[in-house]
Amino acid sequence: MTARIAKGVALAALALALASCGGRQPLKPVQGQRLPAVPVGAATAPTAAQLTTPTIQARPERNVELLTQSKVRGDDPFDLPPESDPR
């Protein structure tokens, strides 16, 4: 009987997984709410796709510079020893 319950649970989980990956529909404002105001200097209000697309500042491109060779560290004129306390 536990095998039957396990199959039922697995079938229910599969049905839930398939139901959760439904189709994509364009975003629409909730009934009774207004769209965001038109930004200053813009000719038209931004669309839902424009509002949900992250900007370059929010998602910067990755800069991958691999260190290809070891280099000897140069002399640092600001690497001074700590001052001694005259007390």
PDB file of C-alpha atoms in Angstrom:
ATOM      1  CA  MET A   1       0.000   0.000   0.000  1.00  0.00           C
ATOM      2  CA  THR A   2       2.919   2.395   0.626  1.00  0.00           C
ATOM      3  CA  ALA A   3       4.026   1.940  -2.979  1.00  0.00           C
ATOM      4  CA  ARG A   4       0.597   3.106  -4.121  1.00  0.00           C
ATOM      5  CA  ILE A   5       0.848   6.191  -1.874  1.00  0.00           C
ATOM      6  CA  ALA A   6       4.364   6.908  -3.129  1.00  0.00           C
ATOM      7  CA  LYS A   7       3.149   6.698  -6.747  1.00  0.00           C
ATOM      8  CA  GLY A   8       0.271   9.046  -5.919  1.00  0.00           C
ATOM      9  CA  VAL A   9       2.616  11.559  -4.291  1.00  0.00           C
ATOM     10  CA  ALA A  10       5.025  11.341  -7.231  1.00  0.00           C
ATOM     11  CA  LEU A  11       2.176  11.818  -9.708  1.00  0.00           C
ATOM     12  CA  ALA A  12       0.872  14.818  -7.755  1.00  0.00           C
ATOM     13  CA  ALA A  13       4.370  16.347  -7.645  1.00  0.00           C
ATOM     14  CA  LEU A  14       4.760  15.827 -11.382  1.00  0.00           C
ATOM     15  CA  ALA A  15       1.379  17.426 -12.069  1.00  0.00           C
ATOM     16  CA  LEU A  16       2.288  20.390  -9.863  1.00  0.00           C
ATOM     17  CA  ALA A  17       5.638  20.808 -11.623  1.00  0.00           C
ATOM     18  CA  LEU A  18       4.007  20.753 -15.046  1.00  0.00           C
ATOM     19  CA  ALA A  19       1.298  23.199 -13.978  1.00  0.00           C
ATOM     20  CA  SER A  20       3.849  25.660 -12.581  1.00  0.00           C
ATOM     21  CA  CYS A  21       5.671  26.105 -15.894  1.00  0.00           C
ATOM     22  CA  GLY A  22       2.707  27.694 -17.650  1.00  0.00           C
ATOM     23  CA  GLY A  23       2.812  30.097 -20.554  1.00  0.00           C
ATOM     24  CA  ARG A  24       4.192  33.589 -20.402  1.00  0.00           C
ATOM     25  CA  GLN A  25       1.845  36.463 -20.889  1.00  0.00           C
ATOM     26  CA  PRO A  26       2.664  40.163 -21.140  1.00  0.00           C
ATOM     27  CA  LEU A  27       2.395  42.040 -17.858  1.00  0.00           C
ATOM     28  CA  LYS A  28      -0.686  44.157 -17.321  1.00  0.00           C
ATOM     29  CA  PRO A  29      -1.459  46.597 -14.517  1.00  0.00           C
ATOM     30  CA  VAL A  30      -3.810  45.420 -11.796  1.00  0.00           C
ATOM     31  CA  GLN A  31      -7.325  46.682 -12.342  1.00  0.00           C
ATOM     32  CA  GLY A  32      -7.839  49.947 -10.481  1.00  0.00           C
ATOM     33  CA  GLN A  33      -4.132  50.846 -10.319  1.00  0.00           C
ATOM     34  CA  ARG A  34      -2.443  53.415 -12.509  1.00  0.00           C
ATOM     35  CA  LEU A  35       0.660  52.934 -14.587  1.00  0.00           C
ATOM     36  CA  PRO A  36       3.859  54.628 -13.394  1.00  0.00           C
ATOM     37  CA  ALA A  37       4.234  58.298 -14.256  1.00  0.00           C
ATOM     38  CA  VAL A  38       6.116  59.321 -17.368  1.00  0.00           C
ATOM     39  CA  PRO A  39       9.727  60.147 -16.406  1.00  0.00           C
ATOM     40  CA  VAL A  40      10.865  63.742 -16.817  1.00  0.00           C
ATOM     41  CA  GLY A  41      12.251  64.271 -20.302  1.00  0.00           C
ATOM     42  CA  ALA A  42      10.731  61.080 -21.758  1.00  0.00           C
ATOM     43  CA  ALA A  43       8.241  61.261 -24.592  1.00  0.00           C
ATOM     44  CA  THR A  44       6.255  58.191 -23.546  1.00  0.00           C
ATOM     45  CA  ALA A  45       5.760  56.051 -20.462  1.00  0.00           C
ATOM     46  CA  PRO A  46       8.026  52.986 -20.236  1.00  0.00           C
ATOM     47  CA  THR A  47       6.488  49.618 -21.057  1.00  0.00           C
ATOM     48  CA  ALA A  48       6.361  46.698 -18.643  1.00  0.00           C
ATOM     49  CA  ALA A  49       9.239  45.001 -20.468  1.00  0.00           C
ATOM     50  CA  GLN A  50      11.380  48.139 -20.166  1.00  0.00           C
ATOM     51  CA  LEU A  51      10.605  48.442 -16.448  1.00  0.00           C
ATOM     52  CA  THR A  52      11.529  44.811 -15.731  1.00  0.00           C
ATOM     53  CA  THR A  53      14.736  44.717 -17.797  1.00  0.00           C
ATOM     54  CA  PRO A  54      17.761  45.375 -15.539  1.00  0.00           C
ATOM     55  CA  THR A  55      20.048  48.228 -16.518  1.00  0.00           C
ATOM     56  CA  ILE A  56      23.754  47.846 -17.158  1.00  0.00           C
ATOM     57  CA  GLN A  57      24.430  49.393 -13.753  1.00  0.00           C
ATOM     58  CA  ALA A  58      22.206  46.821 -12.073  1.00  0.00           C
ATOM     59  CA  ARG A  59      23.790  43.945 -14.006  1.00  0.00           C
ATOM     60  CA  PRO A  60      27.279  44.937 -15.148  1.00  0.00           C
ATOM     61  CA  GLU A  61      29.197  42.841 -17.623  1.00  0.00           C
ATOM     62  CA  ARG A  62      31.885  40.659 -16.178  1.00  0.00           C
ATOM     63  CA  ASN A  63      35.463  41.730 -16.769  1.00  0.00           C
ATOM     64  CA  VAL A  64      37.681  38.686 -16.618  1.00  0.00           C
ATOM     65  CA  GLU A  65      41.355  39.498 -16.670  1.00  0.00           C
ATOM     66  CA  LEU A  66      43.328  36.402 -15.853  1.00  0.00           C
ATOM     67  CA  LEU A  67      46.778  36.776 -14.399  1.00  0.00           C
ATOM     68  CA  THR A  68      48.965  35.141 -17.016  1.00  0.00           C
ATOM     69  CA  GLN A  69      52.385  35.827 -15.493  1.00  0.00           C
ATOM     70  CA  SER A  70      53.687  36.374 -11.987  1.00  0.00           C
ATOM     71  CA  LYS A  71      55.335  39.725 -11.486  1.00  0.00           C
ATOM     72  CA  VAL A  72      57.731  40.851  -8.780  1.00  0.00           C
ATOM     73  CA  ARG A  73      56.130  43.525  -6.659  1.00  0.00           C
ATOM     74  CA  GLY A  74      57.743  46.894  -7.132  1.00  0.00           C
ATOM     75  CA  ASP A  75      58.990  49.200  -4.391  1.00  0.00           C
ATOM     76  CA  ASP A  76      56.171  51.040  -2.622  1.00  0.00           C
ATOM     77  CA  PRO A  77      57.289  54.457  -1.295  1.00  0.00           C
ATOM     78  CA  PHE A  78      54.212  54.623   0.941  1.00  0.00           C
ATOM     79  CA  ASP A  79      54.875  51.283   2.682  1.00  0.00           C
ATOM     80  CA  LEU A  80      56.327  52.849   5.820  1.00  0.00           C
ATOM     81  CA  PRO A  81      56.823  51.228   9.214  1.00  0.00           C
ATOM     82  CA  PRO A  82      54.459  52.350  11.991  1.00  0.00           C
ATOM     83  CA  GLU A  83      55.545  55.382  13.975  1.00  0.00           C
ATOM     84  CA  SER A  84      56.968  54.644  17.405  1.00  0.00           C
ATOM     85  CA  ASP A  85      55.054  56.088  20.349  1.00  0.00           C
ATOM     86  CA  PRO A  86      57.299  58.590  22.264  1.00  0.00           C
ATOM     87  CA  ARG A  87      55.575  57.933  25.608  1.00  0.00           C
TER      88      ARG A  87
END
